[in-house]
mmCIF file of C-alpha atoms in Angstrom:
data_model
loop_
_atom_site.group_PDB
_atom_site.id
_atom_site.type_symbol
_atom_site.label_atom_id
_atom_site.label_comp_id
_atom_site.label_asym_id
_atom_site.label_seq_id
_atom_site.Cartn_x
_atom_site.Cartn_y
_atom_site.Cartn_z
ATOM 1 C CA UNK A 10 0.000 0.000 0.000
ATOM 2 C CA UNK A 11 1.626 3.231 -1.322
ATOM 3 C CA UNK A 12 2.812 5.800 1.627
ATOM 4 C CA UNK A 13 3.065 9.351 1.890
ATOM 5 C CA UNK A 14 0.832 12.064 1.057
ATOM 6 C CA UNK A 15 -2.099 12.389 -1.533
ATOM 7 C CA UNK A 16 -1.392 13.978 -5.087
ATOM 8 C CA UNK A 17 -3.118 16.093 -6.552
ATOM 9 C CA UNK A 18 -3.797 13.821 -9.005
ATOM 10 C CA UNK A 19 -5.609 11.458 -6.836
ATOM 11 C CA UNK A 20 -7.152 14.733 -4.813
ATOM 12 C CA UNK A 21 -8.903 14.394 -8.932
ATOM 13 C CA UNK A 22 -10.035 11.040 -8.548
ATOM 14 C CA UNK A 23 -11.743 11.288 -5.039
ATOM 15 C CA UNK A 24 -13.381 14.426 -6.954
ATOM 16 C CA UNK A 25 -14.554 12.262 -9.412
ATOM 17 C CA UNK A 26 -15.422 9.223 -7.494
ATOM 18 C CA UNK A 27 -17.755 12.025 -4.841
ATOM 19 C CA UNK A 28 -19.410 13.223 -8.184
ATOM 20 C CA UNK A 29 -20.173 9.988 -9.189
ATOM 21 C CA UNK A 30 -21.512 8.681 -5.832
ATOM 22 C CA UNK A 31 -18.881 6.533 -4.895
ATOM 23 C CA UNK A 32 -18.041 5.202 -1.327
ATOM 24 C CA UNK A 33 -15.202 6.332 0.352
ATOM 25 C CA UNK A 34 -14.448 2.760 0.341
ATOM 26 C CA UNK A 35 -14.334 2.498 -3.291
ATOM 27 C CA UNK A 36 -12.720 5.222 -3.993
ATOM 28 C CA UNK A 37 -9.828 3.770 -1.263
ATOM 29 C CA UNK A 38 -9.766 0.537 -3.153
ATOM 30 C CA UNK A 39 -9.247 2.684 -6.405
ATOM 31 C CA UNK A 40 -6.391 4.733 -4.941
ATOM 32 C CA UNK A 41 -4.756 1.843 -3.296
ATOM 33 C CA UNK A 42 -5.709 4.122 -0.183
ATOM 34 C CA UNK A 43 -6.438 3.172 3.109
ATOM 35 C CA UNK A 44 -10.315 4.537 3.258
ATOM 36 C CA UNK A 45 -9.132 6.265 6.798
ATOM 37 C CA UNK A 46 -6.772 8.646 4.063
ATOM 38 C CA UNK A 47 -10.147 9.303 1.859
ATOM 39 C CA UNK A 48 -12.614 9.530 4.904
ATOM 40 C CA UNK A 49 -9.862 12.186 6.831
ATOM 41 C CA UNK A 50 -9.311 13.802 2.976
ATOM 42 C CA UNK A 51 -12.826 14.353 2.556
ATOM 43 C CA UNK A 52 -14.090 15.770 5.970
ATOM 44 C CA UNK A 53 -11.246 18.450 6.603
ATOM 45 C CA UNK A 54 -11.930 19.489 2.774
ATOM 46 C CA UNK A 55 -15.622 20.425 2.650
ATOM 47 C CA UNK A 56 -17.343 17.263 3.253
ATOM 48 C CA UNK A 57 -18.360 15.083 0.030
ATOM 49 C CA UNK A 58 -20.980 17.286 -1.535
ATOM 50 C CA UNK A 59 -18.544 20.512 -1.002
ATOM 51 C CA UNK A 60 -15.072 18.679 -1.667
ATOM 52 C CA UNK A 61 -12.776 20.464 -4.802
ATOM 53 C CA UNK A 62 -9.251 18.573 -5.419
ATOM 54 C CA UNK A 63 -8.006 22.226 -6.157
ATOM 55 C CA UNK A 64 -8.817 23.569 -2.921
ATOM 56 C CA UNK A 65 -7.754 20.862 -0.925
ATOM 57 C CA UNK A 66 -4.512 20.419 -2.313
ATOM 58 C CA UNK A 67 -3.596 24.511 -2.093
ATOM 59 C CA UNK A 68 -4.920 23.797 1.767
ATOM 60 C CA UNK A 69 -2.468 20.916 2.827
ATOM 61 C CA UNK A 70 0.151 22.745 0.939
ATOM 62 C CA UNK A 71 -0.450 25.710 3.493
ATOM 63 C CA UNK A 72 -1.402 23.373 6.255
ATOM 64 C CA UNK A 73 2.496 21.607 5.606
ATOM 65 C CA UNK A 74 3.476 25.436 5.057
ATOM 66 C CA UNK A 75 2.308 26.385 8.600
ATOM 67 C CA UNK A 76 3.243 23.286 10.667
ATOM 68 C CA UNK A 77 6.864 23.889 9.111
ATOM 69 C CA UNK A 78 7.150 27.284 9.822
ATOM 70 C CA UNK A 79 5.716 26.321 13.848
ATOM 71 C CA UNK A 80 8.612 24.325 14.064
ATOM 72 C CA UNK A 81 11.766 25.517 16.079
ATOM 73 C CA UNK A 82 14.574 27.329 13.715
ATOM 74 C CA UNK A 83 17.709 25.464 12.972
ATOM 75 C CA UNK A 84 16.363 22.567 14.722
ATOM 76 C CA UNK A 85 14.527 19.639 14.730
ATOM 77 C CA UNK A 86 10.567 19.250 17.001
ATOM 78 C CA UNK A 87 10.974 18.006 20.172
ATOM 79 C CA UNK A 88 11.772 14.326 20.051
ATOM 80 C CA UNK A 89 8.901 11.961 21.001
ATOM 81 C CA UNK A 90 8.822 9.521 23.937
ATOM 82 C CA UNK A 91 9.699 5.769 23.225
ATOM 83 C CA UNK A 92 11.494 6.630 19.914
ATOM 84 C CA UNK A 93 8.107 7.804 17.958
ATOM 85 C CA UNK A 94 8.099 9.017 15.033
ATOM 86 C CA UNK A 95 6.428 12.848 15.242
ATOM 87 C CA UNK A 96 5.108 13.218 11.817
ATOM 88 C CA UNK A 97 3.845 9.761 12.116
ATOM 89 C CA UNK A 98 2.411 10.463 15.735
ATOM 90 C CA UNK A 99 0.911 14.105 14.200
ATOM 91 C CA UNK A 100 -0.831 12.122 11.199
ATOM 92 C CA UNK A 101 -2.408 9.080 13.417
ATOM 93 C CA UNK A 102 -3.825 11.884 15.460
ATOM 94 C CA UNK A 103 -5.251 13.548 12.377
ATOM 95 C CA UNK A 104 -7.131 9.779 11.454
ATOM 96 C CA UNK A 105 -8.289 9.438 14.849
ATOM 97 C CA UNK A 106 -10.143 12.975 15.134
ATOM 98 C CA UNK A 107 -11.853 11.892 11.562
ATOM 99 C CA UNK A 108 -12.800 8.592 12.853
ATOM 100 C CA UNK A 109 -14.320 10.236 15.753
ATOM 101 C CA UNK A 110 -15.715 12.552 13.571
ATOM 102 C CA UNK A 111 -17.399 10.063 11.437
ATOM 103 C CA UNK A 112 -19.137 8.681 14.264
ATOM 104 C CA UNK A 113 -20.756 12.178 15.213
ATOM 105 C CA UNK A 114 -18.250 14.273 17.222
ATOM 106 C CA UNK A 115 -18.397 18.628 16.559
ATOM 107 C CA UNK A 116 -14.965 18.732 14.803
ATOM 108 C CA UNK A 117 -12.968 20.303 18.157
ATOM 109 C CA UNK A 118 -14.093 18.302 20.058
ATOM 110 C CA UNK A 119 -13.192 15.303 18.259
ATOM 111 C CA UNK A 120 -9.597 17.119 18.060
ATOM 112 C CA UNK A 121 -9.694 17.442 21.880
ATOM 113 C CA UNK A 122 -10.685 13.846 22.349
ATOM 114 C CA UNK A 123 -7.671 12.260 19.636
ATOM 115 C CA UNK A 124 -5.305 14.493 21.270
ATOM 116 C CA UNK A 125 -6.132 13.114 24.965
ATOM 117 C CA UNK A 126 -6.235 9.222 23.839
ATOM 118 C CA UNK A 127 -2.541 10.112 22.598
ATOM 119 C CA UNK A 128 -1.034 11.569 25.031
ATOM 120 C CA UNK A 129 0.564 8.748 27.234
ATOM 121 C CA UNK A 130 -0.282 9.956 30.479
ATOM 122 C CA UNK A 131 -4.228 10.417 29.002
ATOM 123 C CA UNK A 132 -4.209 14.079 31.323
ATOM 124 C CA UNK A 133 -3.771 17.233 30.087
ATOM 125 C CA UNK A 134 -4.886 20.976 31.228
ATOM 126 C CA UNK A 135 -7.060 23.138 29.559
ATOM 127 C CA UNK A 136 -4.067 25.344 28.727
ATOM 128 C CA UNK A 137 -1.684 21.935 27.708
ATOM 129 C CA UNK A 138 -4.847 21.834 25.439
ATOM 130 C CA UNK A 139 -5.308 25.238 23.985
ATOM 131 C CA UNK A 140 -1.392 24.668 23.199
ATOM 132 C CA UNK A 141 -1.062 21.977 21.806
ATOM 133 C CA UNK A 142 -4.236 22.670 19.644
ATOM 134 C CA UNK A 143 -3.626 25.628 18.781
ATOM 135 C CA UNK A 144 -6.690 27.015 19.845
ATOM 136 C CA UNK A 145 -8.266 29.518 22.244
ATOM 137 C CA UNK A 146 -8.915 28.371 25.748
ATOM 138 C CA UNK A 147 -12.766 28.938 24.838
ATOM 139 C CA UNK A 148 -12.699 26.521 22.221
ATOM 140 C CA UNK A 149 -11.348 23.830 24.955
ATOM 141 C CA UNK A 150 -13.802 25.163 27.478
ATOM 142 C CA UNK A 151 -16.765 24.353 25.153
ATOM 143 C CA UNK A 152 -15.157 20.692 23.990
ATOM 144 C CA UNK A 153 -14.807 19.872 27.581
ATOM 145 C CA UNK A 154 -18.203 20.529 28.864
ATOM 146 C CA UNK A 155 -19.414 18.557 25.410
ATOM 147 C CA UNK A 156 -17.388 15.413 25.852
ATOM 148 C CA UNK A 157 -17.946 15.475 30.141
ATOM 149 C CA UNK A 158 -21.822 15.683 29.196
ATOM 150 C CA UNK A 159 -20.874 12.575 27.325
ATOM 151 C CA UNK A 160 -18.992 10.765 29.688
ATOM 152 C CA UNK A 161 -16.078 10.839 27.327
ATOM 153 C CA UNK A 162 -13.928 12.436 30.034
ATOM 154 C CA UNK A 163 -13.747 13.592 33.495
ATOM 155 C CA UNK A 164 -11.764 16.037 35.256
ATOM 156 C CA UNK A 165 -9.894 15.637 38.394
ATOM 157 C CA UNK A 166 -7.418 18.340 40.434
ATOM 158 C CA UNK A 167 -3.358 17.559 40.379
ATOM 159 C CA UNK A 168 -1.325 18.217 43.448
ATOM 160 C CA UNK A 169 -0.831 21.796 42.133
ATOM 161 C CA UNK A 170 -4.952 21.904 42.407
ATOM 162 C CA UNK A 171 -4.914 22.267 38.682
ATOM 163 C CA UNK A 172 -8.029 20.663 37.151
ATOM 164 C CA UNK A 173 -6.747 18.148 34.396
ATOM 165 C CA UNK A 174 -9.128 16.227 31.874
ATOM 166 C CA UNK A 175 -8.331 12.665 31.497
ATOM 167 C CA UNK A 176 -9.512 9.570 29.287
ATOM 168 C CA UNK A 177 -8.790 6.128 30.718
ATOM 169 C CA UNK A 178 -10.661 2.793 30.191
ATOM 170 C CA UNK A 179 -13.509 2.896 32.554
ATOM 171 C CA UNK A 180 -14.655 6.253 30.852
ATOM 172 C CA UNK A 181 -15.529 3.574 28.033
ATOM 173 C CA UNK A 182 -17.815 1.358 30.242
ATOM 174 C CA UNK A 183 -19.392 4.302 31.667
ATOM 175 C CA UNK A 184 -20.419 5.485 28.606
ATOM 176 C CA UNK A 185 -21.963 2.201 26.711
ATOM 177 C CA UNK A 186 -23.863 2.098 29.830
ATOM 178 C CA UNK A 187 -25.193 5.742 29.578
ATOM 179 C CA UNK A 188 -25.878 5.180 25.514
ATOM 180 C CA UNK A 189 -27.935 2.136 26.904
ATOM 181 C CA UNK A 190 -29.949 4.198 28.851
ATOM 182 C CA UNK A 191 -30.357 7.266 26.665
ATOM 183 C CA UNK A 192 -32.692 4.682 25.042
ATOM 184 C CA UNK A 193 -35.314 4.391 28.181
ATOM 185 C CA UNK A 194 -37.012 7.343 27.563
ATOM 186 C CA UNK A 195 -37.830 6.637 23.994
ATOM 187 C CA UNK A 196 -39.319 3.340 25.225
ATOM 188 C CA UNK A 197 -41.322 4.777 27.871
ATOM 189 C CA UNK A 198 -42.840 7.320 24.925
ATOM 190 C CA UNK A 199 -43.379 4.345 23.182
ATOM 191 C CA UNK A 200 -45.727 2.356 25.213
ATOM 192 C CA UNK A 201 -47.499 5.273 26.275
ATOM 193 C CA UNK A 202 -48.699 5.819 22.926
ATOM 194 C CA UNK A 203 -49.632 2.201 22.656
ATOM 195 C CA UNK A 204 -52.165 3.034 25.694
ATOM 196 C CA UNK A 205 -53.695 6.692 23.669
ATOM 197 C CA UNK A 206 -53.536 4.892 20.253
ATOM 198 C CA UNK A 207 -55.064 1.811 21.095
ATOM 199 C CA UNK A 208 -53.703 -1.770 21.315
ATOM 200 C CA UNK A 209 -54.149 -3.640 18.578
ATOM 201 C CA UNK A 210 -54.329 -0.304 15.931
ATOM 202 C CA UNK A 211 -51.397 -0.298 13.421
ATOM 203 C CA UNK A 212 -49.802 2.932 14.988
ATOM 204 C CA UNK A 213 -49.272 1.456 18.707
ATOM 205 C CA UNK A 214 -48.136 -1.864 17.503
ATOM 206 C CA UNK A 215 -45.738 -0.408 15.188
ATOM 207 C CA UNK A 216 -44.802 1.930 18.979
ATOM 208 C CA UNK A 217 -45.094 -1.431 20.578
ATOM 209 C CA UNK A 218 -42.501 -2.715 18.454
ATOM 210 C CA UNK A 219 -39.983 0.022 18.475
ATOM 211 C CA UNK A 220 -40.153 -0.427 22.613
ATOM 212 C CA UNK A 221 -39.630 -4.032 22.476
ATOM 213 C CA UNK A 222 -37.104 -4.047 20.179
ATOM 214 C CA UNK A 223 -35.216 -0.771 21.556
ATOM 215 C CA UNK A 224 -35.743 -2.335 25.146
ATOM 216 C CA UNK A 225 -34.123 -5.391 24.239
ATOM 217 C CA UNK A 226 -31.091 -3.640 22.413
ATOM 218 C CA UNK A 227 -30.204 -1.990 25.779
ATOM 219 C CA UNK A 228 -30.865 -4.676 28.109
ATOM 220 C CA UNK A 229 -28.130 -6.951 25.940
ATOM 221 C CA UNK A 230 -26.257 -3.800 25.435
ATOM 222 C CA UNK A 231 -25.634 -3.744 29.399
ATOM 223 C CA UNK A 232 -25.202 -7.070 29.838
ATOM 224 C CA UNK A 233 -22.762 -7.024 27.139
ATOM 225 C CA UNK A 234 -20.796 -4.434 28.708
ATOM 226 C CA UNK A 235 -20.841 -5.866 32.052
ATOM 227 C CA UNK A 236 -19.245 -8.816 30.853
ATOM 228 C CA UNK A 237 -16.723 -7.420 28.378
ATOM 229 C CA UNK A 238 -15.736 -4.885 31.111
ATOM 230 C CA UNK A 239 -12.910 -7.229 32.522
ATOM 231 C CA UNK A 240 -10.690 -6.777 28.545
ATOM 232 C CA UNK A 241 -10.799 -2.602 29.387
ATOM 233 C CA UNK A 242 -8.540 -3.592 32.441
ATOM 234 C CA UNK A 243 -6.283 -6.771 30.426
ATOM 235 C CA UNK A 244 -2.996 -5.877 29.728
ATOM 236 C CA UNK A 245 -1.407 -8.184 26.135
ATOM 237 C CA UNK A 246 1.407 -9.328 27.170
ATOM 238 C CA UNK A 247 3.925 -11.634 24.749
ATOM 239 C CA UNK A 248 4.929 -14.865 25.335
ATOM 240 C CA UNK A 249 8.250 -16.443 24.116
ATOM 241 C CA UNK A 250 6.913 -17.516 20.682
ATOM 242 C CA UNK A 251 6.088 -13.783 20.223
ATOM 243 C CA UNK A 252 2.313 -14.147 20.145
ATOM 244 C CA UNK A 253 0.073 -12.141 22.409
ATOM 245 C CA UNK A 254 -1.150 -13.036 25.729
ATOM 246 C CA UNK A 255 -4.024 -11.281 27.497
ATOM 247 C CA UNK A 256 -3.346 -11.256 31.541
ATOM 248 C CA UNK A 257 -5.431 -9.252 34.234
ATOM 249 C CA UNK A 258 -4.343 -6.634 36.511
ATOM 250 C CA UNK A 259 -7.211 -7.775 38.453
ATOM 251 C CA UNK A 260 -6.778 -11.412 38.632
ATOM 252 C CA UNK A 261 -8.878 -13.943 36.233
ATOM 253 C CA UNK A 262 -12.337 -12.984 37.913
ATOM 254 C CA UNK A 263 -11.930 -9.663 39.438
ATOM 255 C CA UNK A 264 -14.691 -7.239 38.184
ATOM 256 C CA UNK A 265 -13.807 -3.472 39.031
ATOM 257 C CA UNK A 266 -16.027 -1.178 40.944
ATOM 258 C CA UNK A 267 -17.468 1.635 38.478
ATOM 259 C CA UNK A 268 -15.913 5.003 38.905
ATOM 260 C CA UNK A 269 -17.860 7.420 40.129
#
């Protein structure tokens, strides 16, 4: 699979494939593109029905431009922990904010998000933020209380009393659990209708439906999370043959508590 950055040239093709209704998919098998490259091409350029191969190859020339000019005269950017490569690091965090774009992050917030699930330590400030994005302290402000509201995050104070926001893997638990839920409501709307519609009637058995259906797809949903929970805390280690081996911080049954 060819490296390095898109052509112009192939900026074309996507153009062409978008006007001609193509998946991003497609278009990625066409390219001999990961679709990640097309779906992160696409969505920083316009979107597919606003996407020009002109435009968005004059704006990663100035992105490149600007991200070369940021970087420290007469010497190279800091070097990366464990021997990483920067540009490599910069990039994967670039595919990561798409992909949580795609699945319906605001843009920043999906920036704040990548950045976070990078970062080794998984804490930063608002102002470690705000620098390393680039971006007002405002912006990071509003992308906080976003992602908190969606148990993407939480915040806790340092031993300077400096509030830091951190991801770690419980934050993924707590949230399948709250999607789960976010569907109760719906269901209770449901069968309430049933009871002003009529039983039996075509409009509160196609409401009965949706409740039975959505009720069971949260009730296996939280089941399913309570029992997967125990991989979020497995570490992969290697055996001597080099092939992966799962083993628990917790011990083989533990079951952690749920953060409050």
């Amino acid at each position: 699979m060819p490296g390095g950055r898109l052509t112009q040239q192939e900026r074309q093709q996507i153009a062409v494939g978008l006007a001609d209704g193509l998946a991003y998919a497609e278009i990625a098998r066409r390219l001999d593109r990961p679709t990640s490259t097309i779906t992160r091409e696409v969505t920083r350029n316009g979107g597919p029905t606003g996407y020009r191969a002109d435009l968005a190859h004059r704006a990663t020339q100035q992105r490149t431009h600007r991200r070369r000019q940021a970087a420290p005269q007469g010497s190279q950017a800091s070097p990366q922990p464990h021997g990483r490569d920067a540009e490599a690091v910069h990039d994967y965090q670039e595919t990561l904010t798409t992909v949580f774009m795609t699945s319906g992050l605001p843009k920043m917030m999906a920036r704040v998000l990548a950045c976070l699930y990078t970062i080794d330590t998984g804490s930063l400030t608002a102002s470690e933020l705000a620098q390393r994005l680039q971006v007002s302290p405002a912006s990071i402000s509003k992308a906080i209380t976003f992602l908190e509201s969606m148990d993407l995050i939480r915040r806790e104070r340092d031993e300077r009393r400096r509030e830091r926001y951190v991801v770690d893997d419980d934050l993924w638990y707590q949230s399948m659990i709250r999607s789960a839920r976010s569907n109760d409501q719906v269901v209770e709307a449901a069968r309430q209708g049933v009871g002003i519609l009529g039983p039996g009637t075509p409009a509160a058995t196609r409401l009965e439906n949706v409740a039975r259906f959505l009720d069971f797809v949260s009730e296996s949903l939280i089941r399913a999370a309570e029992q997967g929970r125990e991989v979020l805390y497995t570490r992969t280690g290697t055996t001597s043959d080099g092939t992966a081996k799962p083993s628990s911080d917790h011990g083989p049954t533990a079951v952690p508590t749920a953060t409050a």
